[in-house]
mmCIF file of C-alpha atoms in Angstrom:
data_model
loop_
_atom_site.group_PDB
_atom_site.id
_atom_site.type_symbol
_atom_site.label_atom_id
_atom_site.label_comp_id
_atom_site.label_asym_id
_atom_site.label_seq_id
_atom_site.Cartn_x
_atom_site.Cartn_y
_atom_site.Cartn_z
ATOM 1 C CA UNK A 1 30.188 228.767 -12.813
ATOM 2 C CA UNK A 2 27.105 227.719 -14.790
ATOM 3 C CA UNK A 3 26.945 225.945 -17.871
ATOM 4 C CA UNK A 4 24.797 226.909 -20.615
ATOM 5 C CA UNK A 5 22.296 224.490 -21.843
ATOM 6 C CA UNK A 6 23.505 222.231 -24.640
ATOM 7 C CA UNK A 7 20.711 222.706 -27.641
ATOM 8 C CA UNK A 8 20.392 220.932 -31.103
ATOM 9 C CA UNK A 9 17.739 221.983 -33.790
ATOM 10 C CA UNK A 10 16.040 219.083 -35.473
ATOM 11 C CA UNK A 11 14.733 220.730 -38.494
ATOM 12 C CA UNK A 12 15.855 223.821 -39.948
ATOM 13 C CA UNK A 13 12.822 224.948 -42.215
ATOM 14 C CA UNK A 14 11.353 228.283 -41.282
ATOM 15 C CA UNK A 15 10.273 227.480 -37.831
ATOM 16 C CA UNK A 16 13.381 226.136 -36.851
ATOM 17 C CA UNK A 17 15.615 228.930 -38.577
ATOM 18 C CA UNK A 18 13.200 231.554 -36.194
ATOM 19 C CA UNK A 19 14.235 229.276 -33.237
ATOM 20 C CA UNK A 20 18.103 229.124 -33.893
ATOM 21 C CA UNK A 21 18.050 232.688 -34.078
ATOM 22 C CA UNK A 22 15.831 233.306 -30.936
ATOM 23 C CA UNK A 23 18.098 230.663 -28.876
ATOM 24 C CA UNK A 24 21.488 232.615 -30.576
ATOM 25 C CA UNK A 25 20.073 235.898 -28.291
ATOM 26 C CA UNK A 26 19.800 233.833 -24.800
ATOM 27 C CA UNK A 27 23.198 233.831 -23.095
ATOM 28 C CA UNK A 28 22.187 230.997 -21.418
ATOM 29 C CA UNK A 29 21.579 228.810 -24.518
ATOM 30 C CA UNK A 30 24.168 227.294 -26.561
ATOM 31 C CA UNK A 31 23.913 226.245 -30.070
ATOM 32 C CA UNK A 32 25.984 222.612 -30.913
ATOM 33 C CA UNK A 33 24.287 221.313 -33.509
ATOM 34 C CA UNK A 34 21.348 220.935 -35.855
ATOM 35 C CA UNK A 35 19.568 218.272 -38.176
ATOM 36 C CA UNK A 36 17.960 218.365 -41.623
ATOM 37 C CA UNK A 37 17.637 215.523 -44.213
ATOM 38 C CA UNK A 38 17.510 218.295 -46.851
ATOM 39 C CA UNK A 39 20.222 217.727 -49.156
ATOM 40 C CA UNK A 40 20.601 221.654 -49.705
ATOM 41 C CA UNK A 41 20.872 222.178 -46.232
ATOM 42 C CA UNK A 42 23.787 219.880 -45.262
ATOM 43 C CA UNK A 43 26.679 220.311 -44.775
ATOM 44 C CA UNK A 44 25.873 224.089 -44.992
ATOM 45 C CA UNK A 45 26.707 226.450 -42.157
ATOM 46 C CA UNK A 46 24.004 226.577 -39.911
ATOM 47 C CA UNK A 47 23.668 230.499 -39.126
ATOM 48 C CA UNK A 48 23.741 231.213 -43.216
ATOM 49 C CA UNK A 49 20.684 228.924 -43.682
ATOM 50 C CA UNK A 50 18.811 230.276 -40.092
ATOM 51 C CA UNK A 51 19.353 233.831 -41.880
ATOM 52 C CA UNK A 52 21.079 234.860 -38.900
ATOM 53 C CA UNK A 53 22.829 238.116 -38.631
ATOM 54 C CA UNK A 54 25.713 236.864 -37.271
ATOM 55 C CA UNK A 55 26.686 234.554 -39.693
ATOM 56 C CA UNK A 56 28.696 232.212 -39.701
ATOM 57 C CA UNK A 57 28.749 230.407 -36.788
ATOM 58 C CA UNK A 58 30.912 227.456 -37.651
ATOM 59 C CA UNK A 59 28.347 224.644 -37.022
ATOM 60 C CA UNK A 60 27.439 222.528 -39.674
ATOM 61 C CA UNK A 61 23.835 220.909 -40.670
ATOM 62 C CA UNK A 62 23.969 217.151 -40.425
ATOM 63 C CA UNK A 63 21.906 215.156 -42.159
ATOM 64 C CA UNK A 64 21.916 212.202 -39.828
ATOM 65 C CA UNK A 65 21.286 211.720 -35.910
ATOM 66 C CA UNK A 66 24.880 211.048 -35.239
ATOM 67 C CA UNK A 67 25.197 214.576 -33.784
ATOM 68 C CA UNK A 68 22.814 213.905 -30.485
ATOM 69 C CA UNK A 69 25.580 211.621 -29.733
ATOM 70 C CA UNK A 70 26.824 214.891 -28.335
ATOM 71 C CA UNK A 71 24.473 214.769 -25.438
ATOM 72 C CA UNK A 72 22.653 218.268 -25.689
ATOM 73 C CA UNK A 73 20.855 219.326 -22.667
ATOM 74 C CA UNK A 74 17.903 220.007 -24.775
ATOM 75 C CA UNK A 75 16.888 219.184 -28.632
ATOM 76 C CA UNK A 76 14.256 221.625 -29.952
ATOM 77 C CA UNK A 77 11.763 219.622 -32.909
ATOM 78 C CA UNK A 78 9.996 221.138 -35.882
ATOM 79 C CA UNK A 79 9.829 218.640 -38.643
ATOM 80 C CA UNK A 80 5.967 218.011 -38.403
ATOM 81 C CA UNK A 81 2.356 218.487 -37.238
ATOM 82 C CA UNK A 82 2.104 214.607 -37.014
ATOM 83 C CA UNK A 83 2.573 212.351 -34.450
ATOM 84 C CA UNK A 84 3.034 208.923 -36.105
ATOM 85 C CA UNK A 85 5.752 210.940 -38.397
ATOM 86 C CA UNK A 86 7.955 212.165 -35.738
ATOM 87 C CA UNK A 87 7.758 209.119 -33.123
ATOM 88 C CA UNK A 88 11.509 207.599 -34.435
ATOM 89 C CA UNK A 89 12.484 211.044 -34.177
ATOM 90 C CA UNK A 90 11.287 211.624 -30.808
ATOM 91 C CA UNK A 91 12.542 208.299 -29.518
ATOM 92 C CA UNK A 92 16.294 208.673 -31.263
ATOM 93 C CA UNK A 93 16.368 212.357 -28.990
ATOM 94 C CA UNK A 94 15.068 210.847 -25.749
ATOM 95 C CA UNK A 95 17.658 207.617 -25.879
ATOM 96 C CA UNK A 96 20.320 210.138 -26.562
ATOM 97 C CA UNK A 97 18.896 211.446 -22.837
ATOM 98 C CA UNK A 98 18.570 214.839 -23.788
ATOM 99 C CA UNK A 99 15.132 216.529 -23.154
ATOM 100 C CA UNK A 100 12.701 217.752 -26.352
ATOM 101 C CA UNK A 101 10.619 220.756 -26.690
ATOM 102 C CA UNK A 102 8.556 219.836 -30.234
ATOM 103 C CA UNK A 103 6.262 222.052 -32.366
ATOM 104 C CA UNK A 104 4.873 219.116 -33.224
ATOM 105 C CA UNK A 105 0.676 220.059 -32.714
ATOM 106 C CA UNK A 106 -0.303 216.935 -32.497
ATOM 107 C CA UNK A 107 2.239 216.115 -29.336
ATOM 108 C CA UNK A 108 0.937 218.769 -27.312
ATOM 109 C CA UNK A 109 -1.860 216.472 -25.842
ATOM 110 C CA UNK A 110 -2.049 212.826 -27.725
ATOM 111 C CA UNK A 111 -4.068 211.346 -25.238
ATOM 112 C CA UNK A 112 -7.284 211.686 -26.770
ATOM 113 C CA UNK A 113 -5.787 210.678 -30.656
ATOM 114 C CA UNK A 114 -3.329 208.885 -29.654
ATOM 115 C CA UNK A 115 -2.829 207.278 -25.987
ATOM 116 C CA UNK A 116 -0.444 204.231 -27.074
ATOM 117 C CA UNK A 117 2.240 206.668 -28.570
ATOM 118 C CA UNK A 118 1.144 208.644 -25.846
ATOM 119 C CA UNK A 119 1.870 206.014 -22.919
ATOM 120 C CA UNK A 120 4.951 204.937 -25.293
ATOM 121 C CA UNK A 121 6.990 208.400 -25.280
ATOM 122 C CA UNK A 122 6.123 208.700 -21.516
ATOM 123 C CA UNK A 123 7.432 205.291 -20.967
ATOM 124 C CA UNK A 124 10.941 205.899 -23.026
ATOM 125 C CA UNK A 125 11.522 209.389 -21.612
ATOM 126 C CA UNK A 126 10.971 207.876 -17.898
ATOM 127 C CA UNK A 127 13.277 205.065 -18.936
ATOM 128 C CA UNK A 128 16.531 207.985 -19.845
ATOM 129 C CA UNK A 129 15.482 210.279 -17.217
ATOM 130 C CA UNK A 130 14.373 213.494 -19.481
ATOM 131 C CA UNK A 131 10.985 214.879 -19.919
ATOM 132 C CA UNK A 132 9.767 216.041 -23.469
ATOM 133 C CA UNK A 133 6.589 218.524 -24.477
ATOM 134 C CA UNK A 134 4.675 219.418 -27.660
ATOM 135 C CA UNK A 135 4.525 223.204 -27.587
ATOM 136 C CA UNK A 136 3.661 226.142 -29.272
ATOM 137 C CA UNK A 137 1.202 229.389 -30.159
ATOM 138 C CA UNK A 138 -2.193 227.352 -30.888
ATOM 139 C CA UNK A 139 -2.019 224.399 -29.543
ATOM 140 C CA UNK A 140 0.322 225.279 -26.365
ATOM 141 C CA UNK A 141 -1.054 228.325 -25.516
ATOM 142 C CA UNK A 142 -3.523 230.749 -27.305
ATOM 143 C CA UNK A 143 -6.339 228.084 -27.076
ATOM 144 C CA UNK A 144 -5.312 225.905 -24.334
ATOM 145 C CA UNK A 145 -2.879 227.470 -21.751
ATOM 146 C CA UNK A 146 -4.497 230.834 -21.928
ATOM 147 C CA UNK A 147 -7.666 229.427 -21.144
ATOM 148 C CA UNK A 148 -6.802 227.517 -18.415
ATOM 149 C CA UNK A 149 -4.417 230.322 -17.288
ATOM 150 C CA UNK A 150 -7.342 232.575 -17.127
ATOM 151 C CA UNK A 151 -9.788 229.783 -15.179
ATOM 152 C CA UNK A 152 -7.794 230.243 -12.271
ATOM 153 C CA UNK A 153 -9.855 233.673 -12.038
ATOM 154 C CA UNK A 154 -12.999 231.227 -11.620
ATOM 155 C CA UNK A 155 -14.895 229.982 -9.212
ATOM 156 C CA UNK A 156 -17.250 227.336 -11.575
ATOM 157 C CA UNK A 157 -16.703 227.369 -15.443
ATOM 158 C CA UNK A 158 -19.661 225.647 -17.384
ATOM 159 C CA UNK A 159 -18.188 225.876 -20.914
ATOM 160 C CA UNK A 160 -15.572 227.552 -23.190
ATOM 161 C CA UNK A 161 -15.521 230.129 -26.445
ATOM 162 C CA UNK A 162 -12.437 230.809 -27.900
ATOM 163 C CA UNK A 163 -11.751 232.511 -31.466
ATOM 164 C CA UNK A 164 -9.106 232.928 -33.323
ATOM 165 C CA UNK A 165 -8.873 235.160 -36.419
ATOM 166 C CA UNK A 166 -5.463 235.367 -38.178
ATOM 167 C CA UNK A 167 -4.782 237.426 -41.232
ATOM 168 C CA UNK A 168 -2.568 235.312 -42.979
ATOM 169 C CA UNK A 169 -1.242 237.840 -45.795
ATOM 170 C CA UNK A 170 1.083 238.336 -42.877
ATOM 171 C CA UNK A 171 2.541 234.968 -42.613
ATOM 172 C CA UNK A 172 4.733 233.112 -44.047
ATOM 173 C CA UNK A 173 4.362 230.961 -47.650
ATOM 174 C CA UNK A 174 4.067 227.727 -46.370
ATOM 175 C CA UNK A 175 1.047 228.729 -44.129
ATOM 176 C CA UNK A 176 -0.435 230.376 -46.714
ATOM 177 C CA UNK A 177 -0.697 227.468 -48.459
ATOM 178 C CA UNK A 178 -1.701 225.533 -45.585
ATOM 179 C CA UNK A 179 -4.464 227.223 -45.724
ATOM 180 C CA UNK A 180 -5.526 227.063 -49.478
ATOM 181 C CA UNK A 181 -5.462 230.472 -49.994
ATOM 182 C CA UNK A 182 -5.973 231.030 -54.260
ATOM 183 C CA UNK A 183 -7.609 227.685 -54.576
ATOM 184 C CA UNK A 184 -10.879 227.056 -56.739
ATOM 185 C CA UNK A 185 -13.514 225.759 -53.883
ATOM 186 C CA UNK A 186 -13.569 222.309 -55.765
ATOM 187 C CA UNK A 187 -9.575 222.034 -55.139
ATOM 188 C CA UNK A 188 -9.907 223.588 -51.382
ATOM 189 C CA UNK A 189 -12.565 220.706 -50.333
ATOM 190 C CA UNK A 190 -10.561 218.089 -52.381
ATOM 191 C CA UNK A 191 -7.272 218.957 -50.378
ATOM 192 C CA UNK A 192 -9.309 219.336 -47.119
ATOM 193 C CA UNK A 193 -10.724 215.558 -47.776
ATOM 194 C CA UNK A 194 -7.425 214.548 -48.415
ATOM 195 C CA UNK A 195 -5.834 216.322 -45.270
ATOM 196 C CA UNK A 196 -3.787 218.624 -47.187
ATOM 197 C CA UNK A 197 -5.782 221.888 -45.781
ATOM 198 C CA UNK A 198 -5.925 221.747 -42.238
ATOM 199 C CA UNK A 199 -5.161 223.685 -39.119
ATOM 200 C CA UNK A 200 -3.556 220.696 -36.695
ATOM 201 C CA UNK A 201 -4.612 221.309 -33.199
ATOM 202 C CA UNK A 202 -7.932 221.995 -32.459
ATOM 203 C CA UNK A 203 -9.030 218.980 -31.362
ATOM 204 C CA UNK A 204 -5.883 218.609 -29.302
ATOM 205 C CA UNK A 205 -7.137 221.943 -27.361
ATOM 206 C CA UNK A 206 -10.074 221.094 -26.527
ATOM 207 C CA UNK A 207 -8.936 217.778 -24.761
ATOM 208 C CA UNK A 208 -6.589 219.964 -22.881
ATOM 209 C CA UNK A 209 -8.933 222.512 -22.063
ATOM 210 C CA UNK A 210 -11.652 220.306 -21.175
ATOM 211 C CA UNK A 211 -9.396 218.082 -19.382
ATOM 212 C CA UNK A 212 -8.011 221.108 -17.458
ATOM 213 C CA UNK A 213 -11.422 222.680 -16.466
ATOM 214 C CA UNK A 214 -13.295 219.158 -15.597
ATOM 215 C CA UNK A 215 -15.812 219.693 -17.898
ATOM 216 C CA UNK A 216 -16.031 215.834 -19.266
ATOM 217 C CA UNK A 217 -16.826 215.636 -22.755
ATOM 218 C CA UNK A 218 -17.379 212.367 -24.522
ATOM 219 C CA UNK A 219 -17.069 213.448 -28.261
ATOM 220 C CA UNK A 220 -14.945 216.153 -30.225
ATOM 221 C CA UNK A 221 -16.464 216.890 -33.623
ATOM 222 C CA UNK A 222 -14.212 219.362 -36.324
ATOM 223 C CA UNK A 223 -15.788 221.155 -39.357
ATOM 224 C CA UNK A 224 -13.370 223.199 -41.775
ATOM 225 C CA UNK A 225 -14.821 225.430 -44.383
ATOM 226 C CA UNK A 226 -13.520 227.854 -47.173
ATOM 227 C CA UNK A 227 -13.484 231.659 -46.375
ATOM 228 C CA UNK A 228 -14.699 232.470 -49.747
ATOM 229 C CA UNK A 229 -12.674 235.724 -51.006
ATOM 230 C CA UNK A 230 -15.075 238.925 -51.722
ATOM 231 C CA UNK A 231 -12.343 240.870 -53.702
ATOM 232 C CA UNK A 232 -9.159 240.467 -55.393
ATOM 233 C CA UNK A 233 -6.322 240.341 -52.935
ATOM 234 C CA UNK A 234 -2.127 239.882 -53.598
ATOM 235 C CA UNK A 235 -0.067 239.015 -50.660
ATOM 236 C CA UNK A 236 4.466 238.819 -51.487
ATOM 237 C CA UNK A 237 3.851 235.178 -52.130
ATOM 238 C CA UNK A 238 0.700 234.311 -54.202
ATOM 239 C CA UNK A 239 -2.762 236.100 -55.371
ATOM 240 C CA UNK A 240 -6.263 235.265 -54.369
ATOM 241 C CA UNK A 241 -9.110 236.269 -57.021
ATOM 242 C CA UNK A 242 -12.623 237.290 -55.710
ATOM 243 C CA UNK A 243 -14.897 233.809 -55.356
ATOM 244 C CA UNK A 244 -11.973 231.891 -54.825
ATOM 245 C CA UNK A 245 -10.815 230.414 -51.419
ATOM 246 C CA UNK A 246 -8.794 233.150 -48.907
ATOM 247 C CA UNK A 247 -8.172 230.548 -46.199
ATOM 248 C CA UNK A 248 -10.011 228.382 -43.592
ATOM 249 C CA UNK A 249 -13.124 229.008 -41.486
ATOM 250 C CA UNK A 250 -12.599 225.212 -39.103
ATOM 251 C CA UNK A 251 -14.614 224.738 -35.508
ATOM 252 C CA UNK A 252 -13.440 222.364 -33.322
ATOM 253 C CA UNK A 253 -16.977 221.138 -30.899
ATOM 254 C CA UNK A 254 -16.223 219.423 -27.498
ATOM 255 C CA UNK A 255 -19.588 218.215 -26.125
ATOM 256 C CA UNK A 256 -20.561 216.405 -23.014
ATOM 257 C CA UNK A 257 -24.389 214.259 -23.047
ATOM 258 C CA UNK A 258 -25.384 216.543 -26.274
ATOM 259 C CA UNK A 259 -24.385 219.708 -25.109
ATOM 260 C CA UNK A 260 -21.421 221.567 -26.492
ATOM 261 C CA UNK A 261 -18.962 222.860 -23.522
ATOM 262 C CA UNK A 262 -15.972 223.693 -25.414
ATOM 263 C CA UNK A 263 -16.141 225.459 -28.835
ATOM 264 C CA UNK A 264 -13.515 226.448 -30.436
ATOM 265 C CA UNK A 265 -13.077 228.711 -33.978
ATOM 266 C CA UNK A 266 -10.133 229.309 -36.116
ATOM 267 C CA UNK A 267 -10.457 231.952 -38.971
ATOM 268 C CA UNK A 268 -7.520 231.936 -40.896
ATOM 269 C CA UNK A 269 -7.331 233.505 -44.328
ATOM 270 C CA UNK A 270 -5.635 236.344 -46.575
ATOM 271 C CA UNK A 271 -7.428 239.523 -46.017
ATOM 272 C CA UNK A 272 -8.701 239.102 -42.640
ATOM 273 C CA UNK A 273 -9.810 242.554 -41.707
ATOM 274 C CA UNK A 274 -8.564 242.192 -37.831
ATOM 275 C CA UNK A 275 -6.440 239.708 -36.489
ATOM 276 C CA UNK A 276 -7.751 238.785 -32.668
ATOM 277 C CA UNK A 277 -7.439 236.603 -30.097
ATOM 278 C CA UNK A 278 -10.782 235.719 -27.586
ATOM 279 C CA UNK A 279 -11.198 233.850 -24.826
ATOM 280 C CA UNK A 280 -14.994 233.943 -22.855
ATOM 281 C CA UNK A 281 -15.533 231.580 -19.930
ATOM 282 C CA UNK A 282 -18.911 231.336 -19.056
ATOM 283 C CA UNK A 283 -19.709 230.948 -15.490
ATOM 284 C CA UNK A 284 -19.074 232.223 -12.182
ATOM 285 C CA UNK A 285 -17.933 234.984 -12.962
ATOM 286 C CA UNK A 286 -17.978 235.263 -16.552
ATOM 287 C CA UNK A 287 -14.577 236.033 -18.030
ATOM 288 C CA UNK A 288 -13.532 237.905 -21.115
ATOM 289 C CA UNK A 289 -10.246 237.864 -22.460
ATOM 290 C CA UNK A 290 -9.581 240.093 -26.104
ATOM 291 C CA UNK A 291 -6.053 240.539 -27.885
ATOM 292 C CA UNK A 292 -6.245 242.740 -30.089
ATOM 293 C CA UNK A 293 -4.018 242.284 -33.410
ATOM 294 C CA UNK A 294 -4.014 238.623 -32.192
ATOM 295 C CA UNK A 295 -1.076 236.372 -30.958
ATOM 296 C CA UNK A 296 1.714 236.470 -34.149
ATOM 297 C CA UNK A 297 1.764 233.037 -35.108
ATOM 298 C CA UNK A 298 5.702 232.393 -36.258
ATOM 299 C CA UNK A 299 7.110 235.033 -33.616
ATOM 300 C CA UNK A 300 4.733 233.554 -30.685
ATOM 301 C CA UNK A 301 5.975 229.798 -31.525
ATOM 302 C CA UNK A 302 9.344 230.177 -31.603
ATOM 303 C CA UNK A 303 9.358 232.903 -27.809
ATOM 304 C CA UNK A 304 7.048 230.045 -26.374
ATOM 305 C CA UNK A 305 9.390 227.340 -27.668
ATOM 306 C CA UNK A 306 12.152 228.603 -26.535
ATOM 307 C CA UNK A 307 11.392 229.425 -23.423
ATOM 308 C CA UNK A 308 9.399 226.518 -22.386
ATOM 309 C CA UNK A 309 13.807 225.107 -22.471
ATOM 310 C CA UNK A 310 14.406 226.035 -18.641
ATOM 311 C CA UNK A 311 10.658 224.181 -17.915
ATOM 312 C CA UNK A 312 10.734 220.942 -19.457
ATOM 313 C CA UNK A 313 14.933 220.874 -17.992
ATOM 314 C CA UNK A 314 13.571 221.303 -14.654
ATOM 315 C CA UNK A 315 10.915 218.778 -14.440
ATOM 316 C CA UNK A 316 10.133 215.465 -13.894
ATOM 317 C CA UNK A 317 10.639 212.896 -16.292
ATOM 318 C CA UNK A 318 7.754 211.815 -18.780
ATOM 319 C CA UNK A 319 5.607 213.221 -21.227
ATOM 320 C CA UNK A 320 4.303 216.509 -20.230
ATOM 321 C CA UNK A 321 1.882 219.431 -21.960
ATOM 322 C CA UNK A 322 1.977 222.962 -21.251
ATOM 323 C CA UNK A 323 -0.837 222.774 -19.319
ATOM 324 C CA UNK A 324 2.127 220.864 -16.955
ATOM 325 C CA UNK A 325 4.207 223.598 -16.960
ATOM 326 C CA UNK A 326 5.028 227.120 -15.657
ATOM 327 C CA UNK A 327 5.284 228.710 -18.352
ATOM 328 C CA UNK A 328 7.151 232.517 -18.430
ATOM 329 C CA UNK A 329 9.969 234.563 -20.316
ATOM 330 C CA UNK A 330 13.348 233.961 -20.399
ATOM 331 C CA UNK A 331 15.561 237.229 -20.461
ATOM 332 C CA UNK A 332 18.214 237.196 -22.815
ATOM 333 C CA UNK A 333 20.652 237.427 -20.352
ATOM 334 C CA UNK A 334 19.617 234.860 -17.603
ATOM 335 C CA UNK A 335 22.188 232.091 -16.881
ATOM 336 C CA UNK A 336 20.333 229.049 -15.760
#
């Protein structure tokens, strides 16, 4: 018979509660463990604080790494969008020699940002044997993936447009605020110059991307504005008042000798009045791709997440990016 796969959560904050209950519905997956240096969490039953259905499931939170001690096939990462953060946590999961799928943005291609912790992660993870990949709906695959997904229709692609606009009334609280939706412009540009207000992952896709397509740019340049609210607008968490800030407006410019070959837009803000996903290659031929209603952000991460598990399992040791892997859905009932 086959064994399930072996998977521990590191980090059970919204993200990772939508992946414990997305891996709970695979019948291949198996749930051992999870990690959380919240004191509220620990010790707590795991399914309660995922807001699973099916509570409880007899696993308790621990608030240490003692648990990958328990060799899981796979541990699955959302604690943050920054590299330098997460590296001790990435290298405690690889020298347990268990393989890491990470919603960490800025992991999905560090080569650009950063190549040592780049070159250092593929170095450990060749030294136990296990691969490990930054994943997830923008960067991982809306803005990157997708793109080069769809290049494979092309014959010559001279440069890139991709925008992304995201109502965010729909998402959850902490996004909202990610995006300084109800803030005065003066606080907006005073968080954005601090780094508080920013969409992580731009930059990262257009490495990829350009990367991907051969389309050698020598400079990435990033801009992030306020989308200044016209009316009044209440989502459930917070309230936006007309002239103050709904969200972000942020382009991401890849240019090669002064011309710009890989542009990329991200409107995110309370309000939007269509969410939608677009892709345009220009070149031979030119290629379109709309989604209407857009990619859901939270639902999209943890599906891609999840089933990026059977990919990064099956292949070779290192660092990989999505662009490395074949990508596709795993049924609910497939035993790998």
């Amino acid at each position: 018979m086959r064994k399930k796969i072996r998977a521990i959560q590191y980090g059970v904050g919204p993200i990772g509660a939508s992946l414990l209950r997305l891996m709970r519905e695979k019948q291949g997956i198996e749930v051992i463990g999870a990690i959380d240096t919240d004191p509220a969490k620990v010790g707590r039953d795991l399914g309660e604080v995922a807001g699973a259905s099916d509570a409880p499931w007899n696993i308790q939170i621990s608030g240490d790494t003692d648990i990958l001690e328990e060799a899981a096939d796979v541990v699955v990462h959302s604690t943050s969008s920054l590299l330098p953060a997460v590296m001790e946590q990435l290298s405690a999961c690889l020298a347990s020699e268990s393989c890491v799928v990470s919603t960490c943005e800025e992991l999905a291609y560090p080569y650009r940002k950063y190549p040592e912790l780049a070159a250092k992660l593929d170095a450990e993870a060749k030294s136990w044997g296990v691969a490990l990949v930054g994943t997830g709906v923008n960067p991982g695959f809306v803005m990157d993936k997708l793109v080069l997904t769809l290049g494979a229709a092309a014959q010559r692609v001279d440069s890139v447009r991709v925008t992304r606009i995201v109502d965010a009334s729909r998402r959850r609280l902490p996004l909202q605020k990610k995006v300084g939706a109800g803030l005065s412009l003066e606080e907006f540009r005073e968080q954005v110059a601090a780094g508080a207000i920013k969409h992580h992952g731009l930059p990262e896709s257009i490495a990829m991307v350009a990367d991907g397509l051969g389309l050698g740019i020598d400079d990435i340049s990033e801009t992030i504005e306020p989308v200044i609210a016209r009316e009044g607008f209440r989502t459930e968490f917070l309230e936006v008042t007309a002239g103050r800030a709904a969200g972000v407006h942020q382009i991401a410019r890849g240019i090669s000798r002064g011309e710009e070959k890989v542009h990329m837009e991200l409107q995110m803000y309370v309000g939007a009045p269509e969410s939608n996903d677009t892709i345009e290659l220009h070149g031979e031929p030119k290629l379109v791709l709309k989604v209407p209603g857009g990619t859901h952000g939270d639902i999209a991460t943890a599906a891609l997440v999840v089933n990026a598990i059977p990919a990064i399992l099956a292949a070779p040791a290192g660092l990989k990016t999505s662009r490395d892997l074949p990508l596709c859905f795993l049924p609910p009932t497939a035993i790998l």
